[in-house]
GROMACS .gro file of C-alpha atoms in nm:
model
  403
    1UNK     CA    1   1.948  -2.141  -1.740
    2UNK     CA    2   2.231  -1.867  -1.670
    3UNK     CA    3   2.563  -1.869  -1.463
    4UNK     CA    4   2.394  -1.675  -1.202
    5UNK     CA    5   2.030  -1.865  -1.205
    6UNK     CA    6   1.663  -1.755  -1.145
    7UNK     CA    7   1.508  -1.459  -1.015
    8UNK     CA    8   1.154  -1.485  -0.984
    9UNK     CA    9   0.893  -1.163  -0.841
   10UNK     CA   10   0.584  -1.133  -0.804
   11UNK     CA   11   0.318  -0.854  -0.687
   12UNK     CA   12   0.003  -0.941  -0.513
   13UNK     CA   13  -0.257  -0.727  -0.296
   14UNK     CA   14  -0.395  -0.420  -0.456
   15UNK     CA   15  -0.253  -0.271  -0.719
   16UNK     CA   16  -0.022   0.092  -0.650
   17UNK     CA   17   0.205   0.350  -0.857
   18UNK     CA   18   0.506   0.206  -0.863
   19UNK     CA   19   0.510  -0.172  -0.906
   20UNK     CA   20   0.597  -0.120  -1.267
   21UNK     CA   21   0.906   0.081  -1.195
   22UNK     CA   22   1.032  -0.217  -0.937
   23UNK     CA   23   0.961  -0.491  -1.161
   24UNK     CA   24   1.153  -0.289  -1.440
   25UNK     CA   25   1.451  -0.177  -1.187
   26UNK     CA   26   1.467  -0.550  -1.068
   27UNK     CA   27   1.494  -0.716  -1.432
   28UNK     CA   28   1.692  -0.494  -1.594
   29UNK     CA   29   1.997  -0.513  -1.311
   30UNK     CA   30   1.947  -0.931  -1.290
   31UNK     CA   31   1.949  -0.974  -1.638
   32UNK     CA   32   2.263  -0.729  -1.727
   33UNK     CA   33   2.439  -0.917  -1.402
   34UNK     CA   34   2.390  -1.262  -1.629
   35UNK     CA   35   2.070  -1.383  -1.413
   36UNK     CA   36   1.700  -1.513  -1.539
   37UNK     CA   37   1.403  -1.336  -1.470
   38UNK     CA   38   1.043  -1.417  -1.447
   39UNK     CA   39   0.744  -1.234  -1.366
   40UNK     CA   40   0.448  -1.510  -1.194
   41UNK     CA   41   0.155  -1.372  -1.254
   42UNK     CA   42  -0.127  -1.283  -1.037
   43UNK     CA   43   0.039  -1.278  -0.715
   44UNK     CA   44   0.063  -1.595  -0.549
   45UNK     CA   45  -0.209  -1.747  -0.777
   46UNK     CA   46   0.017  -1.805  -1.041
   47UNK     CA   47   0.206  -2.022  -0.826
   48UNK     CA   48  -0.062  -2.263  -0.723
   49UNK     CA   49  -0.215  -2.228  -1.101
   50UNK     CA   50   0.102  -2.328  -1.242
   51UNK     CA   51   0.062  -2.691  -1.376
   52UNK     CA   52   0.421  -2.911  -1.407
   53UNK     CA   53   0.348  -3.091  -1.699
   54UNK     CA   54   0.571  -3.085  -1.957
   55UNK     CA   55   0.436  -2.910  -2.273
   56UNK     CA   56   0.193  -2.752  -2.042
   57UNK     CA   57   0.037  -2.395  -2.095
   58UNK     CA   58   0.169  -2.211  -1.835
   59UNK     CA   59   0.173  -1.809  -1.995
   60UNK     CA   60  -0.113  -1.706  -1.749
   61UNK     CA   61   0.083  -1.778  -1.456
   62UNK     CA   62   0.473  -1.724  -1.557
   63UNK     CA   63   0.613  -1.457  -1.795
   64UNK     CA   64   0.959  -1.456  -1.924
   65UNK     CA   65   1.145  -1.134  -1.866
   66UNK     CA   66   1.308  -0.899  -2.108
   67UNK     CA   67   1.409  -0.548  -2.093
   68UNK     CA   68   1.237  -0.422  -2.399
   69UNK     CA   69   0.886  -0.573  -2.182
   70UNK     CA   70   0.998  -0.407  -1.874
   71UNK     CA   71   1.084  -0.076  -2.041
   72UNK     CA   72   0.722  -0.047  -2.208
   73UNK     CA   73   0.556  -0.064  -1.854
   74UNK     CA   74   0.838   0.119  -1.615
   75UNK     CA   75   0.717   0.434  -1.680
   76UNK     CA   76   0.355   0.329  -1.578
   77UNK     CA   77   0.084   0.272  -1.300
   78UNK     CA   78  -0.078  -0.046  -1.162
   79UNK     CA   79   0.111  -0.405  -1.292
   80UNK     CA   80   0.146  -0.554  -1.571
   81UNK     CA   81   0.213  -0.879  -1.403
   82UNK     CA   82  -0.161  -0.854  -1.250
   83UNK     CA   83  -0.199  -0.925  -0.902
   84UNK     CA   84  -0.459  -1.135  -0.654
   85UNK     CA   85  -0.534  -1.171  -0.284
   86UNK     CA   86  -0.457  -1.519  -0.347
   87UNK     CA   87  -0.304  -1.675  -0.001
   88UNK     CA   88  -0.178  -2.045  -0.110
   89UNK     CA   89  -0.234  -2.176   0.266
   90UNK     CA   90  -0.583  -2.078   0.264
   91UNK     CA   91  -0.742  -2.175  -0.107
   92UNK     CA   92  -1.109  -2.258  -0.068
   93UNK     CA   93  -1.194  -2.590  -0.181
   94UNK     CA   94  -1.386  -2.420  -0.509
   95UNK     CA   95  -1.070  -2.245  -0.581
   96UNK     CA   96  -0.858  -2.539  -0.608
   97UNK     CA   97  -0.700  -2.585  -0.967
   98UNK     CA   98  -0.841  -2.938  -1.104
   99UNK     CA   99  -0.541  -3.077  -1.154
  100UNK     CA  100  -0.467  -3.053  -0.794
  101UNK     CA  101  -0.574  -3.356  -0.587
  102UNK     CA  102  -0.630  -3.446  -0.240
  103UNK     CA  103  -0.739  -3.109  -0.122
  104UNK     CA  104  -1.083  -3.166  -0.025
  105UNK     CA  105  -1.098  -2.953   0.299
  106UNK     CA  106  -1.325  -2.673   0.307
  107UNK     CA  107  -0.977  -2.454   0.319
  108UNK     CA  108  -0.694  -2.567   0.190
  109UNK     CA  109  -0.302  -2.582   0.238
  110UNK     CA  110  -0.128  -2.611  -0.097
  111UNK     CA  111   0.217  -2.461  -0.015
  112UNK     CA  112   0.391  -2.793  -0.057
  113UNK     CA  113   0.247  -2.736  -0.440
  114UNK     CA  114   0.417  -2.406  -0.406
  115UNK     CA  115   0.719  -2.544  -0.354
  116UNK     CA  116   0.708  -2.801  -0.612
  117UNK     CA  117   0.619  -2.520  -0.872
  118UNK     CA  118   0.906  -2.305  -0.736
  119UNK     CA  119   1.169  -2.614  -0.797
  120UNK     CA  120   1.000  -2.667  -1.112
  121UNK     CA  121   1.077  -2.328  -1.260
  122UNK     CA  122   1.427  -2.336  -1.103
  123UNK     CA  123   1.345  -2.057  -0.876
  124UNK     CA  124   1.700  -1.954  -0.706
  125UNK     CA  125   1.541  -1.636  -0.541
  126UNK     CA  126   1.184  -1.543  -0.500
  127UNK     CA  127   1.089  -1.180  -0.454
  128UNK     CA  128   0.748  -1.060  -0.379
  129UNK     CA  129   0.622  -0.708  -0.381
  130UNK     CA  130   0.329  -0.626  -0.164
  131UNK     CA  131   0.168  -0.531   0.140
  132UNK     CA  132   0.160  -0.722   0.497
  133UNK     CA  133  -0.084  -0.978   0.352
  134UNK     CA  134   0.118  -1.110   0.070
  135UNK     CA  135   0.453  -1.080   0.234
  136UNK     CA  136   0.332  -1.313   0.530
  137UNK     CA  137   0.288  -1.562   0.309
  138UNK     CA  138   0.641  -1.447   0.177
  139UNK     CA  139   0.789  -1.495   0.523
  140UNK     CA  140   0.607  -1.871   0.506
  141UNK     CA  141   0.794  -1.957   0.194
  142UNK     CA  142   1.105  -1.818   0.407
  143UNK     CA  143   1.048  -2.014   0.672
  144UNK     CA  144   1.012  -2.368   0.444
  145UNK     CA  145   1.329  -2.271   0.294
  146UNK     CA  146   1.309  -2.042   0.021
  147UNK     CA  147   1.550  -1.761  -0.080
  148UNK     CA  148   1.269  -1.482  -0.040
  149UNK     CA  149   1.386  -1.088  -0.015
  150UNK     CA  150   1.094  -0.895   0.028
  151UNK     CA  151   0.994  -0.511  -0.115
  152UNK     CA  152   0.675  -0.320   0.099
  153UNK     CA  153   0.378  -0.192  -0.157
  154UNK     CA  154   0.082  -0.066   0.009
  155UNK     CA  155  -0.139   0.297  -0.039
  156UNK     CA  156  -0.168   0.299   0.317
  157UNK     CA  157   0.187   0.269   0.456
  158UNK     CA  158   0.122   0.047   0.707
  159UNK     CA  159   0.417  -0.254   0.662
  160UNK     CA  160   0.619  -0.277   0.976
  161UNK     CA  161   0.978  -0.253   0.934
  162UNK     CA  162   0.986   0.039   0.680
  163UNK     CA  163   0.945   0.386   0.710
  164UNK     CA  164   0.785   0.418   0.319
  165UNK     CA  165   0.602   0.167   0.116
  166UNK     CA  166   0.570   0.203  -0.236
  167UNK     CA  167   0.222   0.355  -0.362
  168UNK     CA  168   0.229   0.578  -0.052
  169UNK     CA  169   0.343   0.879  -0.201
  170UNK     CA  170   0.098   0.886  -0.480
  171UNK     CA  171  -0.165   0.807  -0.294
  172UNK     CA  172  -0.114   1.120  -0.106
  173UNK     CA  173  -0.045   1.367  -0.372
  174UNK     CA  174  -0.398   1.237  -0.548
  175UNK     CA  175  -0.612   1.266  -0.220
  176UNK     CA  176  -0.438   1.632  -0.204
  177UNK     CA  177  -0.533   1.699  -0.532
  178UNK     CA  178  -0.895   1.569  -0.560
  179UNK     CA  179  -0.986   1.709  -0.209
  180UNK     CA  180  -0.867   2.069  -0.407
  181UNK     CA  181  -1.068   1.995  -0.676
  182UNK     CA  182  -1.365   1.919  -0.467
  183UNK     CA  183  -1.357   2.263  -0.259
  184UNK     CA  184  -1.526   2.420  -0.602
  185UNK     CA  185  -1.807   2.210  -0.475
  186UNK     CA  186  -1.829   2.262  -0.152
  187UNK     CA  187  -1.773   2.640  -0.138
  188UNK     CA  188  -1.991   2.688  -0.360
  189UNK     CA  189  -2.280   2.550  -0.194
  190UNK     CA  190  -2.194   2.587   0.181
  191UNK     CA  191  -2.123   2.212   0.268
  192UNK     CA  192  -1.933   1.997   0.466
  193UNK     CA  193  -1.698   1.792   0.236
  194UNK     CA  194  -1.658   1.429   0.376
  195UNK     CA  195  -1.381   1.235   0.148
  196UNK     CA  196  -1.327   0.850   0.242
  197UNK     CA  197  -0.979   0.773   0.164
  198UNK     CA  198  -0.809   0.437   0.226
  199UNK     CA  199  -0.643   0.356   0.552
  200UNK     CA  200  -0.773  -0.021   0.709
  201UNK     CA  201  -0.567  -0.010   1.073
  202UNK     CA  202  -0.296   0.268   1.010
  203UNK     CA  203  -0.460   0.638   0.934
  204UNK     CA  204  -0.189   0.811   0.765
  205UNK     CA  205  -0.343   0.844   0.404
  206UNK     CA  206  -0.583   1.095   0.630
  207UNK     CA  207  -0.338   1.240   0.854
  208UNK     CA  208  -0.072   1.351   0.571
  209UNK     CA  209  -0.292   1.497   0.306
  210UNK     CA  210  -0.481   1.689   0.647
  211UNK     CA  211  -0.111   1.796   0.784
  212UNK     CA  212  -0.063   1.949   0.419
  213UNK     CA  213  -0.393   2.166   0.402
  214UNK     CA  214  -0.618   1.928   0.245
  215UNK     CA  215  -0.878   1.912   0.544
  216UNK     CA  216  -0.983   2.060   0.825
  217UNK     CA  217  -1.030   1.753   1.049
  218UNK     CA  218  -0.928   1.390   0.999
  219UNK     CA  219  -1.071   1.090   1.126
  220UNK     CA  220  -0.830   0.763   1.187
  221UNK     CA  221  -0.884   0.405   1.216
  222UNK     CA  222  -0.658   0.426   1.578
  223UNK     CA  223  -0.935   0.654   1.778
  224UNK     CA  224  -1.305   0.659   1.699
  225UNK     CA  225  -1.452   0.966   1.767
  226UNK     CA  226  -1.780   1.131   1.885
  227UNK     CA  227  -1.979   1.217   1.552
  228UNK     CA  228  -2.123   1.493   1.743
  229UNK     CA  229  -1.833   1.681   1.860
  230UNK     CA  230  -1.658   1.634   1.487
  231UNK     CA  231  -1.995   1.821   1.385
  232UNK     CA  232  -1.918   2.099   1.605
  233UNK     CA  233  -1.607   2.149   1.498
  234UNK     CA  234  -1.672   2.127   1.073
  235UNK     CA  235  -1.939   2.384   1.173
  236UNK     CA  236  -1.715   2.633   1.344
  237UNK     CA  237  -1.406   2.522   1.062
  238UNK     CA  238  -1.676   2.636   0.814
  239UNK     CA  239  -1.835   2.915   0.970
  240UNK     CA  240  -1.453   3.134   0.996
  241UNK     CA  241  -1.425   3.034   0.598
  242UNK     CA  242  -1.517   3.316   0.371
  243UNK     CA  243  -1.617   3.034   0.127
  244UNK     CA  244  -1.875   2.878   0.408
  245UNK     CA  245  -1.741   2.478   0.387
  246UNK     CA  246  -1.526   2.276   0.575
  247UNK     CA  247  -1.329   1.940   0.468
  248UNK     CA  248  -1.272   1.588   0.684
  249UNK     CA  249  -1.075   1.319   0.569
  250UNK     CA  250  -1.234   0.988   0.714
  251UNK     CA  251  -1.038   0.638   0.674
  252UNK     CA  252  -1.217   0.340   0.564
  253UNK     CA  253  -1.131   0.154   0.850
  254UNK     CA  254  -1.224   0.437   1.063
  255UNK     CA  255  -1.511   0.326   1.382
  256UNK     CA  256  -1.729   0.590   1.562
  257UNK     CA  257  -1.848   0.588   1.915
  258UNK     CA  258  -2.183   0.507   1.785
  259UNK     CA  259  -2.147   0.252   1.534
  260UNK     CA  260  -1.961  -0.062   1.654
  261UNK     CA  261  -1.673  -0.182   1.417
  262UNK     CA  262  -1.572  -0.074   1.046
  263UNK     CA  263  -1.815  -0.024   0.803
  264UNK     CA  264  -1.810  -0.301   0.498
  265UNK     CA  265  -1.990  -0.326   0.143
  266UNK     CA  266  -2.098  -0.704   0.254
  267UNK     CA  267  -2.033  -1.032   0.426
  268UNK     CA  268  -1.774  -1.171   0.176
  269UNK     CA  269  -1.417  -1.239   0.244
  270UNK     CA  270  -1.108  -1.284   0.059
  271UNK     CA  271  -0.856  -1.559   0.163
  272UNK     CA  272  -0.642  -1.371   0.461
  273UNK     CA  273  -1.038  -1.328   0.628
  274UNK     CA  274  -1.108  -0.914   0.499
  275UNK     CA  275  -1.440  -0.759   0.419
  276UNK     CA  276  -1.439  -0.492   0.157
  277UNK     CA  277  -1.414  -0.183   0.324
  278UNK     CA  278  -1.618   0.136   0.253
  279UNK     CA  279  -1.958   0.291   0.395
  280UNK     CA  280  -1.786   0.473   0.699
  281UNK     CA  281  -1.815   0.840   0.456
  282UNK     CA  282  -2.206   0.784   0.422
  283UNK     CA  283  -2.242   0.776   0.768
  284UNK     CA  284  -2.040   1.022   0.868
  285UNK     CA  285  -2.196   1.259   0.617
  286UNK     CA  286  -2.547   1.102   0.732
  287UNK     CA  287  -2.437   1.199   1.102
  288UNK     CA  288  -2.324   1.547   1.029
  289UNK     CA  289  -2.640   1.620   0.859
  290UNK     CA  290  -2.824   1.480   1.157
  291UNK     CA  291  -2.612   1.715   1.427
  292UNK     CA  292  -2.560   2.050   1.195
  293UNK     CA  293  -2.838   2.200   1.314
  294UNK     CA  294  -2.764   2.244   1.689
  295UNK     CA  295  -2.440   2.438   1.615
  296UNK     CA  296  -2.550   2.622   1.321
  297UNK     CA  297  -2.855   2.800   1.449
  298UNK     CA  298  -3.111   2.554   1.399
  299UNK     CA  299  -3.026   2.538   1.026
  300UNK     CA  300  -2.852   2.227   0.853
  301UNK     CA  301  -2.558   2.173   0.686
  302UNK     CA  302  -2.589   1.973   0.348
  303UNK     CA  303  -2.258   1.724   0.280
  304UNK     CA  304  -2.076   1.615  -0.033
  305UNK     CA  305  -1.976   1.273   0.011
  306UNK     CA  306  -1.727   1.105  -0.202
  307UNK     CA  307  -1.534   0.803  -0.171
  308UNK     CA  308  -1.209   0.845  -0.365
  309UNK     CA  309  -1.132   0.512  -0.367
  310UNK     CA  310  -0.973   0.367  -0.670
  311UNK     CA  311  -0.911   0.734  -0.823
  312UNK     CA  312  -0.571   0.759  -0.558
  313UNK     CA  313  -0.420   0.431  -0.651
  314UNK     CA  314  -0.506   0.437  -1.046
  315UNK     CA  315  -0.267   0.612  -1.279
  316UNK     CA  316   0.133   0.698  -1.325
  317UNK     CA  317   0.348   0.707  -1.027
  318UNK     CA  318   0.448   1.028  -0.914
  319UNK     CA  319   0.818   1.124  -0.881
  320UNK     CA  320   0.861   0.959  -0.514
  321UNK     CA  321   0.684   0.643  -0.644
  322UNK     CA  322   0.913   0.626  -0.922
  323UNK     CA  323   1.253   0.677  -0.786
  324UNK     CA  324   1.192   0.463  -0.440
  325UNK     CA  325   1.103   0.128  -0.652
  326UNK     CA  326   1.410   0.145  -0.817
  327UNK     CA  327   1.613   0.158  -0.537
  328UNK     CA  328   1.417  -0.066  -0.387
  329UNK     CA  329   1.475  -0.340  -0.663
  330UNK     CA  330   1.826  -0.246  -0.643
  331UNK     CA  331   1.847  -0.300  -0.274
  332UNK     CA  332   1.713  -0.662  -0.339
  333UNK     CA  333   1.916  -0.739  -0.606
  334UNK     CA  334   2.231  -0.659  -0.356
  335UNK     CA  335   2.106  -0.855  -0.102
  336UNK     CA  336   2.073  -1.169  -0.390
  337UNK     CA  337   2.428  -1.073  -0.468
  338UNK     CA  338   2.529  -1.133  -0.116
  339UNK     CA  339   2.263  -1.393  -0.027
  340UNK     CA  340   2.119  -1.232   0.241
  341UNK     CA  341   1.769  -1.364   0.217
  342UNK     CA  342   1.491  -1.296   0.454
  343UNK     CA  343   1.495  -0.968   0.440
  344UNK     CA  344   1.273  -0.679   0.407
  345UNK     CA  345   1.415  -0.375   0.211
  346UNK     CA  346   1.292  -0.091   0.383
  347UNK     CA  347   1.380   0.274   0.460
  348UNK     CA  348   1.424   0.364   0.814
  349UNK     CA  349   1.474   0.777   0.920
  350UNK     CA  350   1.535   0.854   0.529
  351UNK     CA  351   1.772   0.575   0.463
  352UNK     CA  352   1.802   0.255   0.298
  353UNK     CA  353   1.852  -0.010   0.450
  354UNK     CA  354   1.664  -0.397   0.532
  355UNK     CA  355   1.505  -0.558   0.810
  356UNK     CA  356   1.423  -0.902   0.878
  357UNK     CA  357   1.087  -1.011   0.708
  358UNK     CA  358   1.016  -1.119   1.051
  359UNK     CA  359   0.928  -0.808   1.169
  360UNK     CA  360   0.653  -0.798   0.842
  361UNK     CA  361   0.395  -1.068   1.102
  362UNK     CA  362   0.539  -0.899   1.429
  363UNK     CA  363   0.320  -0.620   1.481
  364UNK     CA  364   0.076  -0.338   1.332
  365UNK     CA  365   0.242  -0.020   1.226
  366UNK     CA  366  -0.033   0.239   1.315
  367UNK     CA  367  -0.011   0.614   1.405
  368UNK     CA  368   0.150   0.726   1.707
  369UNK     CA  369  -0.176   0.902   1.851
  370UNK     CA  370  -0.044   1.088   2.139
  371UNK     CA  371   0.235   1.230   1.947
  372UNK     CA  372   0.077   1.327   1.613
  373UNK     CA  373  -0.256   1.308   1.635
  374UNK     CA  374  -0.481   1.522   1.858
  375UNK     CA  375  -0.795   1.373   1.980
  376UNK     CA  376  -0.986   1.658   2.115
  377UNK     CA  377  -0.940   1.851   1.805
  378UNK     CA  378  -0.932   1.591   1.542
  379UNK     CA  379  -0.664   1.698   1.389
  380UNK     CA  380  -0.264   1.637   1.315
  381UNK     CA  381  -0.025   1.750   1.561
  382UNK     CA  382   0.246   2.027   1.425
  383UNK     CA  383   0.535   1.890   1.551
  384UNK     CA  384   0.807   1.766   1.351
  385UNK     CA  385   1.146   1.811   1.551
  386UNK     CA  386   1.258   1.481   1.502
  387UNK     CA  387   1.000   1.333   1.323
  388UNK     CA  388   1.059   1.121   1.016
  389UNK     CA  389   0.975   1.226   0.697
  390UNK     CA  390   0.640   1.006   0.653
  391UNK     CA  391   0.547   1.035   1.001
  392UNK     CA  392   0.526   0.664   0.986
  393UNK     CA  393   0.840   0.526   1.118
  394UNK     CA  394   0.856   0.126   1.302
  395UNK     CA  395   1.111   0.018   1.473
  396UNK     CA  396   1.248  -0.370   1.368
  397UNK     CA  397   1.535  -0.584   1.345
  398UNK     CA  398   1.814  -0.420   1.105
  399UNK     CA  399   2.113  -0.525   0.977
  400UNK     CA  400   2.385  -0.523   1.263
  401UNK     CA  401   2.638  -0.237   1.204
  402UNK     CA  402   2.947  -0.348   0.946
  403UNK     CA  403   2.714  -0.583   0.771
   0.00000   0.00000   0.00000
């Protein structure tokens, strides 16, 4: 143990650009300010994994922090703590670790194991790093007591509270890029190009990259539109190209008028009760096909389809995803220093600041439809006079002024 105690992070959900640079940020600061850092491993999983008997092997679900492991991985994508969609108040019976007992239910609350495991390691301030999912489970451990401060990861931007969450940039700048790449295609064989690109509830991983030239026309999880009518306008996007194509961005979470609901890859959940995503791009691309003919004189339209998937959230951070996490782990280690827990570091209109990690539960943060998204033309809406940067602002409980 240290003067100063324990600091203890964690990342869980998917993995983003950018994790690496907070966990580095965050260790390097607590340790040269006389704290201890570990890393748990796989999200919350490591904490209901991790066993409290002495001499036992714990390595797959704690790591013990040191610059020269932090500086290897800083400069690089994903997490090299690993991550899970492990949620501790909902562990199937199957998933139970066997040296747990009494949880027999079907689904299972082991938080009070949590809690144990937390004391055990002599936890003095928990951070996790992730999207709405695992920082519910954040505010949870908040709410039984913990000293939790909170940082907002997810590709689609969608954490309430925070203007920016890390992964968000990067994910952008690589759907740009690939839907570039894939024009070659497209123009050179007259198609429509239909690109499924993440975005469960909030659509902004479409609307950005189509604000910035990448597409044509967009399609968003907040207003399903007529198939039909998006046909009509690809064909008349394509048909004033010299090249002959047109390009739509379509969320995975994104519903048409004639299919009801999202589109999943099967029946199976994970613990916070989500389907895998992914199938809305096929029939889109299935639909266009379909309705080409009637606005392209009796003559269809072939499609590329591609679902870009894991290709936007794999690799290094770009500069945005690099610099935010570090002041983001800064942020939290001030709020340690000052211990103000329960908080959300966030950035609100461009600066940094926190929120309460209440506001992480209190609502959705979608896209403002009627001011940025135009649903007759399926397409962004130019207008930026006092718009934030990301286009993604929430409003939530800050810090009162002189804080």
């Amino acid at each position: 143990m240290t003067a100063k105690g324990t600091i203890a992070m964690l990342t869980g959900g998917g993995d983003v650009p950018g994790l690496n640079p907070a966990i580095r940020a965050i260790t390097i600061r607590a340790l040269r300010e006389g704290y201890r850092v570990v890393g748990i491993r796989r999200g919350w999983a490591g904490l209901v994994d991790y066993v409290r008997d002495k001499g036992a092997d714990n390595s797959e679900s704690v790591q013990e922090l040191s610059e020269a492991i932090v500086n290897r991985a800083g400069r690089t994508g994903g997490t090299f703590l690993h991550s899970s969609r492990t949620r501790p108040s909902h562990v199937p019976r199957e998933r139970v670790p066997p040296h747990l007992s009494g949880y027999t239910e079907k689904v299972n609350d082991v938080t009070k194991e949590v809690l144990k495991n937390l004391e055990h390691l002599g936890v003095d301030a928990l951070i996790p790093i992730g999207g709405d999912d695992t920082l519910s489970y954040g505010k949870r451990l908040h709410d039984e007591g913990v000293n939790v401060v909170a940082i907002p990861k997810t590709m689609d931007n969608d954490v309430y509270g925070t203007d920016y969450c890390i992964g968000f940039s990067t994910c952008v700048t690589r759907t740009i890029e690939l839907a570039n790449r894939l024009r070659t295609s497209a123009g050179s064989h007259e198609r429509f190009l239909v690109l499924e690109v993440f975005g469960r509830y909030a659509g902004f991983t479409a609307l950005l990259p189509t604000m910035a030239g990448a597409a044509d026309r967009c399609v968003i999880p907040e207003f399903p539109p007529d198939v039909e009518h998006l046909t009509e306008l690809l064909t008349y996007d394509r048909n004033r190209n010299p090249s002959r194509y047109s390009v739509v961005l379509v969320s995975e979470g994104a519903r048409l008028t004639t299919h009801e609901g999202m589109s999943f890859e099967g029946d199976d959940t994970d613990m916070f009760g989500h389907r895998k995503l992914g199938g809305i791009g096929d029939k889109v691309a299935a639909a266009l096909k379909e309705y080409s003919p009637k606005y392209n004189k009796g003559r269809r339209i072939d499609v590329v389809n591609q679902r870009l998937g894991y290709l936007v959230r794999s690799g290094d951070p770009d500069a945005l995803d690099s610099i935010v996490p570090m002041a983001f782990g800064n942020l939290a280690l001030d709020l340690i220093s000052k211990k103000e827990f329960g908080r959300l570091v966030s950035i609100h209109r461009g600066v940094y600041d926190s929120v309460s990690i209440q506001s992480v539960t209190s609502e959705k943060k979608v896209v403002d439809v009627p001011r940025y998204y135009n649903t007759d033309r399926l397409r962004p809406i130019y207008e930026f006079d006092g718009a934030p940067l990301f286009i993604s602002a929430a409003t939530a409980q800050r810090r009162p002024t002189g804080d």
